[in-house]
Amino acid sequence: MSDGTSPFGNTATIYKDRDVLRPDYQPEELIERDEEINKYASALEPVLHGWAPDNIFIYGKAGTGKTATTNYMINWLQHDAEANEESEDVTIVNINCDGLTSSYRVAVEIVNTLRDDKAQIPPAGHSKTTVYNWMYEEFNELGGIILVVLDEIDHIDNDDSILYQLARCESMGKLENGRLGIIGISNDFSFRDSLSAKVKDSLCEKEIMFPSYESGELRRILVDRAEESLYDDAYDQSAIALSAAFAAQDKGSARQAIDILRNAADLANANGDDKVSDDHVRDAKEHVERGRVEDMIDSLSPQGKYVVQAIAIAERDNQTPIRTKNFYSLYKKVANSEGSESLSGRSVRDHLSELDMIGLLTSERKNEGLSNGAYKMHELDVSLDSVLSYFESTENER
DNA sequence: ACTCCACAGGAATTGAGGGGTG
DNA sequence: CACCCCTCAATTCCTGTGGAGT
């Protein structure tokens, strides 16, 4: 198609500012989170008087504005602290714990964000104590008030010693020069309970719960974003309402609602249509769902993928919900046919419960007493088509 | 009320693989 | 180089559990 005309085709656009619909966009104003902002403000307010902040634990499902609200709050906090003579220097250490599965890794990440490029430390090799000591050195050098934000804190499994270290470093005399506050952000409601008692008490001094958005709230958020990002006559109100309704029906996630709208607008743009319509939104929803499923499966280990493949086969053959025992023999066939050894039943149970956690499938506990005992029934929790098409397309790559 | 099935899922361990220090 | 620290997927061993059967 190199005929001398621009490969970008028609450059007319329905977008005023497409960045507003990108997932990493930080809005200047937050809608529908007033109550949470108030609670947040009262927990952080002591900082402005030079006092130590409370530790804050934020929880709520994905896409409920936890991260956006946190960024909003710390921006204001730094702004006001600079303007206020009474307050000390405020340093924010913003860590996303995604991919940081252990206390050790989190400590390494904290040290590395505070150090310059030359003095970075590797993700393994040293002892935990060494890394903690380096971390305290960095804190002491900074002084003032240090706020450690740990986003997706639930990704740290088992060992919560980093949280203990951070929560208690003042009382253990490790921090001589400054005050430290922790903001923990979690999607997972059960994470709080899985913490050891001593960590729970100190980390959760203030708790703020972010409820899922309802359809009406999502619509107001979307209307606001649409006004900023799209030209007035480039979308139907019903398309906005439909995007909001889809997202509300699923998880009540604002991110998802905005994703759907952006994809719909991209579709309209690519087709050369001058308006985002309901049909674009419907197609976009399919596309977003498919992408989400692909991302989830992509992130799994090879064995995790066989488990997904097996549950999809069970679903296709109308065998779901399927009992763990029956699933296990099906899984073994799948793994073997893919040329792999099969895992023990115990490991497959672990994979199943992990897939339940991330939302690819759902498991229901049953119990039929003496004859049938206690067991679980599993079935797919996402569209079968998107899972099957994932495996068909990776099949072709080989 | 008590037993007992057939699993669920916690705990400890292993072995290969990332990296460190002297 | 020898020896140490941390990680990750998986294994083995084991205790917990809720209701049908007695």
PDB file of C-alpha atoms in Angstrom, chain A residues 149-324:
ATOM      1  CA  VAL A 149       3.264   4.089  49.516  1.00  0.00           C
ATOM      2  CA  LEU A 150       2.948   0.374  48.808  1.00  0.00           C
ATOM      3  CA  ASP A 151       0.513  -0.122  45.962  1.00  0.00           C
ATOM      4  CA  GLU A 152      -0.793  -3.650  45.350  1.00  0.00           C
ATOM      5  CA  ILE A 153       0.601  -4.597  48.718  1.00  0.00           C
ATOM      6  CA  ASP A 154      -1.219  -7.925  48.576  1.00  0.00           C
ATOM      7  CA  HIS A 155       1.292  -9.164  46.011  1.00  0.00           C
ATOM      8  CA  ILE A 156       3.739  -9.660  48.853  1.00  0.00           C
ATOM      9  CA  ASP A 157       3.072 -13.189  49.978  1.00  0.00           C
ATOM     10  CA  ASN A 158       3.687 -15.104  53.184  1.00  0.00           C
ATOM     11  CA  ASP A 159       6.483 -13.141  54.735  1.00  0.00           C
ATOM     12  CA  ASP A 160       5.316  -9.678  55.832  1.00  0.00           C
ATOM     13  CA  SER A 161       8.565  -8.789  57.611  1.00  0.00           C
ATOM     14  CA  ILE A 162       9.084  -5.674  55.465  1.00  0.00           C
ATOM     15  CA  LEU A 163       5.817  -4.303  56.803  1.00  0.00           C
ATOM     16  CA  TYR A 164       6.893  -5.037  60.316  1.00  0.00           C
ATOM     17  CA  GLN A 165      10.233  -3.354  59.703  1.00  0.00           C
ATOM     18  CA  LEU A 166       8.602  -0.257  58.284  1.00  0.00           C
ATOM     19  CA  ALA A 167       5.900  -0.066  60.911  1.00  0.00           C
ATOM     20  CA  ARG A 168       8.247  -0.506  63.840  1.00  0.00           C
ATOM     21  CA  CYS A 169      11.470   1.108  62.686  1.00  0.00           C
ATOM     22  CA  GLU A 170      10.957   4.147  64.887  1.00  0.00           C
ATOM     23  CA  SER A 171      10.304   2.182  68.040  1.00  0.00           C
ATOM     24  CA  MET A 172      13.211  -0.135  67.265  1.00  0.00           C
ATOM     25  CA  GLY A 173      15.510   2.848  67.100  1.00  0.00           C
ATOM     26  CA  LYS A 174      16.487   2.293  63.487  1.00  0.00           C
ATOM     27  CA  LEU A 175      15.164   5.630  62.404  1.00  0.00           C
ATOM     28  CA  GLU A 176      16.923   8.380  64.315  1.00  0.00           C
ATOM     29  CA  ASN A 177      16.313  11.184  61.978  1.00  0.00           C
ATOM     30  CA  GLY A 178      12.776  11.469  60.693  1.00  0.00           C
ATOM     31  CA  ARG A 179       9.290  10.038  60.904  1.00  0.00           C
ATOM     32  CA  LEU A 180       7.863   7.354  58.684  1.00  0.00           C
ATOM     33  CA  GLY A 181       4.338   6.601  57.573  1.00  0.00           C
ATOM     34  CA  ILE A 182       3.036   3.755  55.465  1.00  0.00           C
ATOM     35  CA  ILE A 183       0.193   3.801  52.997  1.00  0.00           C
ATOM     36  CA  GLY A 184      -0.767   0.287  51.947  1.00  0.00           C
ATOM     37  CA  ILE A 185      -3.103  -0.255  49.014  1.00  0.00           C
ATOM     38  CA  SER A 186      -4.770  -3.590  48.367  1.00  0.00           C
ATOM     39  CA  ASN A 187      -7.322  -5.150  46.034  1.00  0.00           C
ATOM     40  CA  ASP A 188      -7.638  -8.147  48.189  1.00  0.00           C
ATOM     41  CA  PHE A 189      -9.962  -7.918  51.163  1.00  0.00           C
ATOM     42  CA  SER A 190      -8.523 -10.991  52.803  1.00  0.00           C
ATOM     43  CA  PHE A 191      -4.990  -9.607  52.757  1.00  0.00           C
ATOM     44  CA  ARG A 192      -5.598  -7.578  55.879  1.00  0.00           C
ATOM     45  CA  ASP A 193      -6.595 -10.663  57.827  1.00  0.00           C
ATOM     46  CA  SER A 194      -3.631 -12.656  56.580  1.00  0.00           C
ATOM     47  CA  LEU A 195      -1.237 -10.239  58.244  1.00  0.00           C
ATOM     48  CA  SER A 196       0.351 -11.207  61.504  1.00  0.00           C
ATOM     49  CA  ALA A 197      -1.293  -9.540  64.489  1.00  0.00           C
ATOM     50  CA  LYS A 198       1.546  -7.172  65.316  1.00  0.00           C
ATOM     51  CA  VAL A 199       1.731  -5.894  61.744  1.00  0.00           C
ATOM     52  CA  LYS A 200      -2.020  -5.559  61.416  1.00  0.00           C
ATOM     53  CA  ASP A 201      -2.326  -3.303  64.429  1.00  0.00           C
ATOM     54  CA  SER A 202       0.315  -0.864  63.338  1.00  0.00           C
ATOM     55  CA  LEU A 203      -0.313  -0.893  59.597  1.00  0.00           C
ATOM     56  CA  CYS A 204      -4.057  -0.471  59.826  1.00  0.00           C
ATOM     57  CA  GLU A 205      -4.290   2.533  62.152  1.00  0.00           C
ATOM     58  CA  LYS A 206      -6.590   4.188  59.650  1.00  0.00           C
ATOM     59  CA  GLU A 207      -8.540   2.156  57.152  1.00  0.00           C
ATOM     60  CA  ILE A 208     -10.305   3.500  54.139  1.00  0.00           C
ATOM     61  CA  MET A 209     -12.576   1.318  52.075  1.00  0.00           C
ATOM     62  CA  PHE A 210     -13.206   2.195  48.434  1.00  0.00           C
ATOM     63  CA  PRO A 211     -16.539   0.704  47.362  1.00  0.00           C
ATOM     64  CA  SER A 212     -17.116  -0.353  43.760  1.00  0.00           C
ATOM     65  CA  TYR A 213     -18.756   2.258  41.577  1.00  0.00           C
ATOM     66  CA  GLU A 214     -22.381   1.925  40.719  1.00  0.00           C
ATOM     67  CA  SER A 215     -23.651   2.449  37.217  1.00  0.00           C
ATOM     68  CA  GLY A 216     -24.705   6.061  37.857  1.00  0.00           C
ATOM     69  CA  GLU A 217     -21.340   6.978  39.355  1.00  0.00           C
ATOM     70  CA  LEU A 218     -19.486   5.382  36.479  1.00  0.00           C
ATOM     71  CA  ARG A 219     -21.640   7.323  34.058  1.00  0.00           C
ATOM     72  CA  ARG A 220     -20.772  10.642  35.695  1.00  0.00           C
ATOM     73  CA  ILE A 221     -17.084   9.767  35.572  1.00  0.00           C
ATOM     74  CA  LEU A 222     -17.312   8.813  31.934  1.00  0.00           C
ATOM     75  CA  VAL A 223     -19.287  11.918  30.991  1.00  0.00           C
ATOM     76  CA  ASP A 224     -16.555  13.994  32.555  1.00  0.00           C
ATOM     77  CA  ARG A 225     -13.760  12.179  30.749  1.00  0.00           C
ATOM     78  CA  ALA A 226     -15.651  12.215  27.466  1.00  0.00           C
ATOM     79  CA  GLU A 227     -16.123  15.971  27.667  1.00  0.00           C
ATOM     80  CA  GLU A 228     -12.399  16.442  28.091  1.00  0.00           C
ATOM     81  CA  SER A 229     -11.249  13.942  25.513  1.00  0.00           C
ATOM     82  CA  LEU A 230     -13.822  13.965  22.701  1.00  0.00           C
ATOM     83  CA  TYR A 231     -15.456  16.693  20.655  1.00  0.00           C
ATOM     84  CA  ASP A 232     -18.993  17.437  21.769  1.00  0.00           C
ATOM     85  CA  ASP A 233     -20.697  16.090  18.682  1.00  0.00           C
ATOM     86  CA  ALA A 234     -18.447  13.029  18.441  1.00  0.00           C
ATOM     87  CA  TYR A 235     -20.369  10.754  20.778  1.00  0.00           C
ATOM     88  CA  ASP A 236     -23.879   9.721  21.733  1.00  0.00           C
ATOM     89  CA  GLN A 237     -24.909  10.003  25.371  1.00  0.00           C
ATOM     90  CA  SER A 238     -26.282   6.494  25.088  1.00  0.00           C
ATOM     91  CA  ALA A 239     -22.818   5.201  24.186  1.00  0.00           C
ATOM     92  CA  ILE A 240     -21.480   6.643  27.424  1.00  0.00           C
ATOM     93  CA  ALA A 241     -24.319   5.124  29.395  1.00  0.00           C
ATOM     94  CA  LEU A 242     -23.754   1.762  27.764  1.00  0.00           C
ATOM     95  CA  SER A 243     -20.021   1.748  28.560  1.00  0.00           C
ATOM     96  CA  ALA A 244     -20.840   2.549  32.162  1.00  0.00           C
ATOM     97  CA  ALA A 245     -23.492  -0.137  32.301  1.00  0.00           C
ATOM     98  CA  PHE A 246     -21.153  -2.812  30.950  1.00  0.00           C
ATOM     99  CA  ALA A 247     -18.485  -1.966  33.488  1.00  0.00           C
ATOM    100  CA  ALA A 248     -20.956  -1.754  36.369  1.00  0.00           C
ATOM    101  CA  GLN A 249     -22.426  -5.116  35.469  1.00  0.00           C
ATOM    102  CA  ASP A 250     -18.981  -6.674  35.509  1.00  0.00           C
ATOM    103  CA  LYS A 251     -16.796  -5.329  38.318  1.00  0.00           C
ATOM    104  CA  GLY A 252     -17.771  -1.703  38.861  1.00  0.00           C
ATOM    105  CA  SER A 253     -14.327  -0.701  37.681  1.00  0.00           C
ATOM    106  CA  ALA A 254     -13.785   2.816  36.371  1.00  0.00           C
ATOM    107  CA  ARG A 255     -10.646   1.702  34.584  1.00  0.00           C
ATOM    108  CA  GLN A 256     -12.624  -0.865  32.693  1.00  0.00           C
ATOM    109  CA  ALA A 257     -15.347   1.621  31.818  1.00  0.00           C
ATOM    110  CA  ILE A 258     -12.761   4.043  30.452  1.00  0.00           C
ATOM    111  CA  ASP A 259     -11.021   1.226  28.593  1.00  0.00           C
ATOM    112  CA  ILE A 260     -14.254   0.350  26.866  1.00  0.00           C
ATOM    113  CA  LEU A 261     -14.905   3.961  25.930  1.00  0.00           C
ATOM    114  CA  ARG A 262     -11.390   4.460  24.578  1.00  0.00           C
ATOM    115  CA  ASN A 263     -11.576   1.311  22.506  1.00  0.00           C
ATOM    116  CA  ALA A 264     -14.972   2.352  21.183  1.00  0.00           C
ATOM    117  CA  ALA A 265     -13.614   5.750  20.206  1.00  0.00           C
ATOM    118  CA  ASP A 266     -10.587   4.144  18.557  1.00  0.00           C
ATOM    119  CA  LEU A 267     -12.916   1.915  16.583  1.00  0.00           C
ATOM    120  CA  ALA A 268     -15.025   4.846  15.461  1.00  0.00           C
ATOM    121  CA  ASN A 269     -11.892   6.710  14.495  1.00  0.00           C
ATOM    122  CA  ALA A 270     -10.452   3.797  12.544  1.00  0.00           C
ATOM    123  CA  ASN A 271     -13.700   3.325  10.653  1.00  0.00           C
ATOM    124  CA  GLY A 272     -13.811   6.984   9.787  1.00  0.00           C
ATOM    125  CA  ASP A 273     -17.142   7.349  11.601  1.00  0.00           C
ATOM    126  CA  ASP A 274     -17.800  10.773  13.056  1.00  0.00           C
ATOM    127  CA  LYS A 275     -19.577   9.558  16.173  1.00  0.00           C
ATOM    128  CA  VAL A 276     -19.030   6.956  18.847  1.00  0.00           C
ATOM    129  CA  SER A 277     -22.154   4.821  18.817  1.00  0.00           C
ATOM    130  CA  ASP A 278     -23.639   2.004  20.875  1.00  0.00           C
ATOM    131  CA  ASP A 279     -22.387  -0.508  18.333  1.00  0.00           C
ATOM    132  CA  HIS A 280     -18.832   0.706  18.739  1.00  0.00           C
ATOM    133  CA  VAL A 281     -19.198   0.279  22.482  1.00  0.00           C
ATOM    134  CA  ARG A 282     -20.528  -3.250  22.114  1.00  0.00           C
ATOM    135  CA  ASP A 283     -17.612  -4.240  19.888  1.00  0.00           C
ATOM    136  CA  ALA A 284     -15.170  -2.521  22.213  1.00  0.00           C
ATOM    137  CA  LYS A 285     -16.515  -4.432  25.183  1.00  0.00           C
ATOM    138  CA  GLU A 286     -15.842  -7.723  23.401  1.00  0.00           C
ATOM    139  CA  HIS A 287     -12.375  -6.550  22.520  1.00  0.00           C
ATOM    140  CA  VAL A 288     -11.545  -5.410  26.053  1.00  0.00           C
ATOM    141  CA  GLU A 289     -12.802  -8.675  27.524  1.00  0.00           C
ATOM    142  CA  ARG A 290     -10.719 -10.661  25.061  1.00  0.00           C
ATOM    143  CA  GLY A 291      -7.633  -8.612  25.843  1.00  0.00           C
ATOM    144  CA  ARG A 292      -8.122  -9.041  29.554  1.00  0.00           C
ATOM    145  CA  VAL A 293      -8.390 -12.808  29.218  1.00  0.00           C
ATOM    146  CA  GLU A 294      -5.307 -12.958  26.985  1.00  0.00           C
ATOM    147  CA  ASP A 295      -3.279 -10.919  29.458  1.00  0.00           C
ATOM    148  CA  MET A 296      -4.352 -13.126  32.333  1.00  0.00           C
ATOM    149  CA  ILE A 297      -3.448 -16.350  30.520  1.00  0.00           C
ATOM    150  CA  ASP A 298      -0.191 -14.897  29.213  1.00  0.00           C
ATOM    151  CA  SER A 299       0.986 -14.184  32.725  1.00  0.00           C
ATOM    152  CA  LEU A 300       0.593 -17.810  33.802  1.00  0.00           C
ATOM    153  CA  SER A 301       3.263 -20.485  34.029  1.00  0.00           C
ATOM    154  CA  PRO A 302       3.158 -23.290  31.413  1.00  0.00           C
ATOM    155  CA  GLN A 303       1.424 -25.591  33.880  1.00  0.00           C
ATOM    156  CA  GLY A 304      -1.085 -22.874  34.745  1.00  0.00           C
ATOM    157  CA  LYS A 305      -1.919 -22.645  31.053  1.00  0.00           C
ATOM    158  CA  TYR A 306      -2.565 -26.396  30.810  1.00  0.00           C
ATOM    159  CA  VAL A 307      -4.990 -26.049  33.701  1.00  0.00           C
ATOM    160  CA  VAL A 308      -6.827 -23.256  31.897  1.00  0.00           C
ATOM    161  CA  GLN A 309      -6.808 -25.232  28.697  1.00  0.00           C
ATOM    162  CA  ALA A 310      -8.286 -28.233  30.474  1.00  0.00           C
ATOM    163  CA  ILE A 311     -11.056 -26.232  32.111  1.00  0.00           C
ATOM    164  CA  ALA A 312     -11.881 -24.684  28.734  1.00  0.00           C
ATOM    165  CA  ILE A 313     -12.154 -28.144  27.204  1.00  0.00           C
ATOM    166  CA  ALA A 314     -14.434 -29.239  30.022  1.00  0.00           C
ATOM    167  CA  GLU A 315     -16.545 -26.137  29.466  1.00  0.00           C
ATOM    168  CA  ARG A 316     -16.712 -26.728  25.716  1.00  0.00           C
ATOM    169  CA  ASP A 317     -17.845 -30.306  26.243  1.00  0.00           C
ATOM    170  CA  ASN A 318     -20.513 -29.232  28.717  1.00  0.00           C
ATOM    171  CA  GLN A 319     -18.823 -30.994  31.615  1.00  0.00           C
ATOM    172  CA  THR A 320     -18.741 -27.968  33.883  1.00  0.00           C
ATOM    173  CA  PRO A 321     -18.988 -27.370  36.725  1.00  0.00           C
ATOM    174  CA  ILE A 322     -16.440 -30.121  37.094  1.00  0.00           C
ATOM    175  CA  ARG A 323     -15.327 -31.849  40.251  1.00  0.00           C
ATOM    176  CA  THR A 324     -11.613 -31.585  41.115  1.00  0.00           C
TER     177      THR A 324
END
